[in-house]
PDB file of C-alpha atoms in Angstrom:
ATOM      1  CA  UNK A   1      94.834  62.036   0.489  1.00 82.00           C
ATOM      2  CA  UNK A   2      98.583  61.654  -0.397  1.00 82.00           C
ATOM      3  CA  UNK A   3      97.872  58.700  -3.128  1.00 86.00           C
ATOM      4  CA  UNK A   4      95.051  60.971  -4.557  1.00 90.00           C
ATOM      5  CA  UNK A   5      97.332  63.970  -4.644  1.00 89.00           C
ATOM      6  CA  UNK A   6     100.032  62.161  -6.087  1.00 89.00           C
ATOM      7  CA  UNK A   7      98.012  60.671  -8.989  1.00 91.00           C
ATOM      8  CA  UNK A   8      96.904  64.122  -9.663  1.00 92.00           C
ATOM      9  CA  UNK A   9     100.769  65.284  -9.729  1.00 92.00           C
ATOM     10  CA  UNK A  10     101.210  62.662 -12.059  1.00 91.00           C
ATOM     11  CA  UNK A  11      98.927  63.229 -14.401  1.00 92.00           C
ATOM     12  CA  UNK A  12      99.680  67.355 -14.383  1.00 92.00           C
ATOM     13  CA  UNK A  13     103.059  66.454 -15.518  1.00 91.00           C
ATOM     14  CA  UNK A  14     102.259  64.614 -18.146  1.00 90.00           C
ATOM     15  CA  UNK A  15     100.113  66.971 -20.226  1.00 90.00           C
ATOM     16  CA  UNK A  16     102.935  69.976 -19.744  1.00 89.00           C
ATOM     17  CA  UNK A  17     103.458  71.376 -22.900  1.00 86.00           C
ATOM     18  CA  UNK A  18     106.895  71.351 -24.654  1.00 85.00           C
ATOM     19  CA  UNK A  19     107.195  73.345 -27.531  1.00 77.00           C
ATOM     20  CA  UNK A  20     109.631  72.107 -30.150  1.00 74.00           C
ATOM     21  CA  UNK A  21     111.799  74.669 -31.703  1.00 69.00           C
ATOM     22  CA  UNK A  22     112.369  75.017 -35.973  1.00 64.00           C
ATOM     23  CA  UNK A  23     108.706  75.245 -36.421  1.00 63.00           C
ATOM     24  CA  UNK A  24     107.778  71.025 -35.162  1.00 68.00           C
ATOM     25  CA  UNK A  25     104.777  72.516 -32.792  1.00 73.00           C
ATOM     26  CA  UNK A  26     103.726  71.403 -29.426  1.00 79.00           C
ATOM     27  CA  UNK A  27     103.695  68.338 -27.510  1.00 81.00           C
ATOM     28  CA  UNK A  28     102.885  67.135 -24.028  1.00 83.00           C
ATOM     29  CA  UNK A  29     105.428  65.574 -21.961  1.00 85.00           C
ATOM     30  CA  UNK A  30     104.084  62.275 -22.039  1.00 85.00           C
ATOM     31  CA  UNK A  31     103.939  61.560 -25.620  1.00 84.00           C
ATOM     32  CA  UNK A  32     107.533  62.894 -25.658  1.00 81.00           C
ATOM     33  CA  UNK A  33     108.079  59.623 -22.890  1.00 83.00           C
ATOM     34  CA  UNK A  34     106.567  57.082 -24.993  1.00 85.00           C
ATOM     35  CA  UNK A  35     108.569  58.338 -28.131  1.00 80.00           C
ATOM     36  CA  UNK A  36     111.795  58.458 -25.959  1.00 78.00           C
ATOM     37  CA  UNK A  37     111.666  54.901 -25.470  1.00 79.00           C
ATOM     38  CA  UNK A  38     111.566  53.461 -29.274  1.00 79.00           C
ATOM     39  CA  UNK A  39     114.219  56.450 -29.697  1.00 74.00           C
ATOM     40  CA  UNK A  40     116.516  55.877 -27.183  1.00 75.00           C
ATOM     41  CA  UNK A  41     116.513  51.735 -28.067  1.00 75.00           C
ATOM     42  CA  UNK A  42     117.133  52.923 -31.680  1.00 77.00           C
ATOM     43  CA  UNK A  43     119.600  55.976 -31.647  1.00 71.00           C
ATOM     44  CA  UNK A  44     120.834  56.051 -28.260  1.00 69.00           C
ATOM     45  CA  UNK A  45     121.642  58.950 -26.323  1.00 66.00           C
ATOM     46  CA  UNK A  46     122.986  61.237 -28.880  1.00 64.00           C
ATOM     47  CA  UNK A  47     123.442  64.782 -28.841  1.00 57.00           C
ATOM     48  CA  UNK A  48     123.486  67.169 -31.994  1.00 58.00           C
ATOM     49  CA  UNK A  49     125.477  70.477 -31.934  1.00 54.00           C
ATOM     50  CA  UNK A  50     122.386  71.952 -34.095  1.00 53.00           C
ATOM     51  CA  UNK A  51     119.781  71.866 -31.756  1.00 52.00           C
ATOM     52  CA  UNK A  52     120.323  71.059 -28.611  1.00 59.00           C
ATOM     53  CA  UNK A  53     117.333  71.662 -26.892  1.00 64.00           C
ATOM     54  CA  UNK A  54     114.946  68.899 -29.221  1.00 65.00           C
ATOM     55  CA  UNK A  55     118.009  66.173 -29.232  1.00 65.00           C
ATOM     56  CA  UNK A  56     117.555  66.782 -25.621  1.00 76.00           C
ATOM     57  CA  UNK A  57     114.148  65.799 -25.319  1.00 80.00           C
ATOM     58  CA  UNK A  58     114.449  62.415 -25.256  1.00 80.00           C
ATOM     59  CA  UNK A  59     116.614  62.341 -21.719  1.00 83.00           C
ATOM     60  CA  UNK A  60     114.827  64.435 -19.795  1.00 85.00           C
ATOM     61  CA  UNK A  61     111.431  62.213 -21.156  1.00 86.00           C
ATOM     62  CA  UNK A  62     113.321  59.376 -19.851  1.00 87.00           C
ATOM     63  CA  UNK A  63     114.020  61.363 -16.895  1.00 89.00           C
ATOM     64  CA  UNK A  64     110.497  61.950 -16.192  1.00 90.00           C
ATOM     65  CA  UNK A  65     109.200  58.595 -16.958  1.00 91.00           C
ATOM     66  CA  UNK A  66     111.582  56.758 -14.692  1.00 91.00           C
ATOM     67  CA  UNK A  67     110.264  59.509 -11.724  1.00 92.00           C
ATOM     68  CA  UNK A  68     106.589  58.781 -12.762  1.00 92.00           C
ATOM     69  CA  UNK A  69     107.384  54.596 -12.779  1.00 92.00           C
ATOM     70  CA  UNK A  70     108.598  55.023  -9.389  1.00 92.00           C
ATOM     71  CA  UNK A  71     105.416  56.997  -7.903  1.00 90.00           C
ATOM     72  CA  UNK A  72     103.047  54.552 -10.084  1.00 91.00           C
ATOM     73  CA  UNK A  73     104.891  52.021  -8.411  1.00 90.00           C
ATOM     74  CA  UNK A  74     104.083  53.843  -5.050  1.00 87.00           C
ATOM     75  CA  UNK A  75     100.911  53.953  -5.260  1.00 86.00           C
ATOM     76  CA  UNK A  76     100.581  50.410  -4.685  1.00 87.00           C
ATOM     77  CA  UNK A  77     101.547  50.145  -1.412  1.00 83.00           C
ATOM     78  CA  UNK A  78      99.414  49.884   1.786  1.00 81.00           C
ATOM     79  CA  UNK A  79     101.469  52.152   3.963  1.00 78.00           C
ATOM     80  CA  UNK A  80     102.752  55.125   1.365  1.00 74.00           C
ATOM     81  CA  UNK A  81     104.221  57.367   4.359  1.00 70.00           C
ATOM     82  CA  UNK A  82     106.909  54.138   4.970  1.00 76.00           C
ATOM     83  CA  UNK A  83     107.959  54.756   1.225  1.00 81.00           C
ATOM     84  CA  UNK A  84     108.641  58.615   1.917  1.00 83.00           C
ATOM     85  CA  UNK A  85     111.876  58.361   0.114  1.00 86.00           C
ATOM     86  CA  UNK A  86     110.971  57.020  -2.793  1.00 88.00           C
ATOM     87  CA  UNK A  87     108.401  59.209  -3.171  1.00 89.00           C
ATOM     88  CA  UNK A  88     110.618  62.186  -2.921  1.00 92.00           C
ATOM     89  CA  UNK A  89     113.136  60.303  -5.656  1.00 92.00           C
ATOM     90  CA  UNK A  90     109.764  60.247  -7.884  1.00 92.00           C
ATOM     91  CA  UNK A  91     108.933  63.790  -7.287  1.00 93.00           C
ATOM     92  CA  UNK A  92     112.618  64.635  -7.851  1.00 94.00           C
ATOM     93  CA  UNK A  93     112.765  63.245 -10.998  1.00 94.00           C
ATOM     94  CA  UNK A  94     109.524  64.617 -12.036  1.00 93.00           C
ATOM     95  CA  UNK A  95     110.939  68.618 -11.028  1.00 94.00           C
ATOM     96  CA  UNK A  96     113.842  67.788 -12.641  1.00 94.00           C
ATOM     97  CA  UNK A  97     112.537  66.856 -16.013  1.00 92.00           C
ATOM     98  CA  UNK A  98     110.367  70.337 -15.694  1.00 92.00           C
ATOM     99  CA  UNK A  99     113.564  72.595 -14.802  1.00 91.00           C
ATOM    100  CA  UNK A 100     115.319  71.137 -17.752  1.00 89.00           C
ATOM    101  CA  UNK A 101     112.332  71.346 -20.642  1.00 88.00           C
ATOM    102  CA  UNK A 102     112.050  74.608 -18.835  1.00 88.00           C
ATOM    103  CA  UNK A 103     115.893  75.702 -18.872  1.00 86.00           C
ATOM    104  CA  UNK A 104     115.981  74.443 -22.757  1.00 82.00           C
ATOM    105  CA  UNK A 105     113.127  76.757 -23.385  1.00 81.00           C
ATOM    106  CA  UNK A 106     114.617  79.539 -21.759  1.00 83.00           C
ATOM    107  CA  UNK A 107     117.814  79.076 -23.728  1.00 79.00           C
ATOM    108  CA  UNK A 108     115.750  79.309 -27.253  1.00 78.00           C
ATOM    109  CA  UNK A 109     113.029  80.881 -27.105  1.00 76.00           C
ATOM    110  CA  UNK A 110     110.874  83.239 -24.769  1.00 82.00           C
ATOM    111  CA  UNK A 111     107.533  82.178 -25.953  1.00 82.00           C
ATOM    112  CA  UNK A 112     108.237  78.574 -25.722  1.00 82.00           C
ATOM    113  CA  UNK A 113     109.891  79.190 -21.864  1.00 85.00           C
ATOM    114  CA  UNK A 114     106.418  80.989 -21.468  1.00 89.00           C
ATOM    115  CA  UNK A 115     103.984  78.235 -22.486  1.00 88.00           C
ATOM    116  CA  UNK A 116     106.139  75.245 -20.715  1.00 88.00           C
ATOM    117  CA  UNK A 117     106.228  77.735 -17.831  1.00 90.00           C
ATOM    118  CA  UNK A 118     102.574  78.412 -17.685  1.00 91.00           C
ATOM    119  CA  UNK A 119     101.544  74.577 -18.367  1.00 91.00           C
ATOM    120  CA  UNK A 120     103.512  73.742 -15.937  1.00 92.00           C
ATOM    121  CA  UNK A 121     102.210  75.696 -13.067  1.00 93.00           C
ATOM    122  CA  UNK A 122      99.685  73.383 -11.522  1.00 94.00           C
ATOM    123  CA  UNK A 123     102.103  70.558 -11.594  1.00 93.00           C
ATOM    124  CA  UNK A 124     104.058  72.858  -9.181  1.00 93.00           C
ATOM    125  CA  UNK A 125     101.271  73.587  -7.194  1.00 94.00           C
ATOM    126  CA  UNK A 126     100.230  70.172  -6.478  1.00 93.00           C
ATOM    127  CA  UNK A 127     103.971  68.807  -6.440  1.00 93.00           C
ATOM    128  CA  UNK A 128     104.066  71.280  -3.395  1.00 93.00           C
ATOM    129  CA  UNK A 129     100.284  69.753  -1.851  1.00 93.00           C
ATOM    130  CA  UNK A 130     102.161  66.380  -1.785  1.00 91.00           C
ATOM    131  CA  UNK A 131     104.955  67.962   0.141  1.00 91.00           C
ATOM    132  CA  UNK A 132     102.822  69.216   2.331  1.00 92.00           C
ATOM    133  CA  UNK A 133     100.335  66.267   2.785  1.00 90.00           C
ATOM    134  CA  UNK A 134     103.603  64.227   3.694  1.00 88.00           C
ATOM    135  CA  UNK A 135     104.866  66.134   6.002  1.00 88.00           C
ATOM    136  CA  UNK A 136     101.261  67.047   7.861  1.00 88.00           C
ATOM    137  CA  UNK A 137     101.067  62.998   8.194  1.00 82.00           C
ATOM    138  CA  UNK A 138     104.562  62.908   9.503  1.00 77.00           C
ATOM    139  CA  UNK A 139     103.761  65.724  12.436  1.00 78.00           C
ATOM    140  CA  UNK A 140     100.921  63.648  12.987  1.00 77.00           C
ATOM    141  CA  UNK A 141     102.587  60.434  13.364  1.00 71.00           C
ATOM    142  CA  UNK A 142     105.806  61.838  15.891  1.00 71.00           C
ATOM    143  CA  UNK A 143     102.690  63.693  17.830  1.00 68.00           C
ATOM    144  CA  UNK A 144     100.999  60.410  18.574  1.00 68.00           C
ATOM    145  CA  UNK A 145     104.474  58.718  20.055  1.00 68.00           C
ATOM    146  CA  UNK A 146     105.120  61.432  21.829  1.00 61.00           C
TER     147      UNK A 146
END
């Protein structure tokens, strides 16, 4: 149940939308994470005093591809509840990439906070079922040493 959830938290992040301010459009987060990478090889990490918000982009997609490499990775594993820490680092990364397309929304525009927002709310939802799932499985496991 926790692997399943998980995939499903991964796969609601990645079709958030981000709107791009001066009239680019839309975008889901994980086409801004596979245009970070060219991007960040190219340019570096560069930030422009014009708009801070879109030169921003490209950190917090390399934010929440690094969080989404490390649950992938995850889900490999036999035992997931032994790798409880890294899957909190994942889901860390993941919530942190969302506050900060969020915040950057907030900070330009209201309609773009609102669609990131709204996108953005089952990710949250099932971010919290893998909290949840994890810690169910951990009562279970101290209640059978007990």
């Amino acid at each position: 149940m926790i692997k399943r959830a998980l995939i499903i938290t991964l796969i609601l992040n990645s079709i958030i939308l981000i709107g791009v301010p001066a009239g680019h459009g839309y975008g889901i987060m994980i086409m801004f994470e596979f245009i970070s990478i060219p991007s960040l090889f190219k340019n570096g990490i560069e930030f422009k005093n014009e708009y801070p918000f879109e030169s921003s982009l490209t950190l917090i997609a390399l934010i929440s591809l690094i969080g989404k490499l490390i649950s992938i990775s995850l889900l490999f594993t036999k035992n997931i509840l032994n790798k409880k820490n890294l899957i909190y680092v994942g889901l860390t990364l993941l919530l942190i990439s969302f506050l900060l397309v969020c915040y950057g929304a907030w900070n330009y525009d209201s309609f773009l906070f609102a669609i990131t927002l709204g996108s953005g709310i089952p990710f949250l939802m099932y971010f919290g079922r893998v909290l949840y799932l994890i810690n169910k499985e951990n009562n279970k496991a101290n209640l059978a040493t007990e």
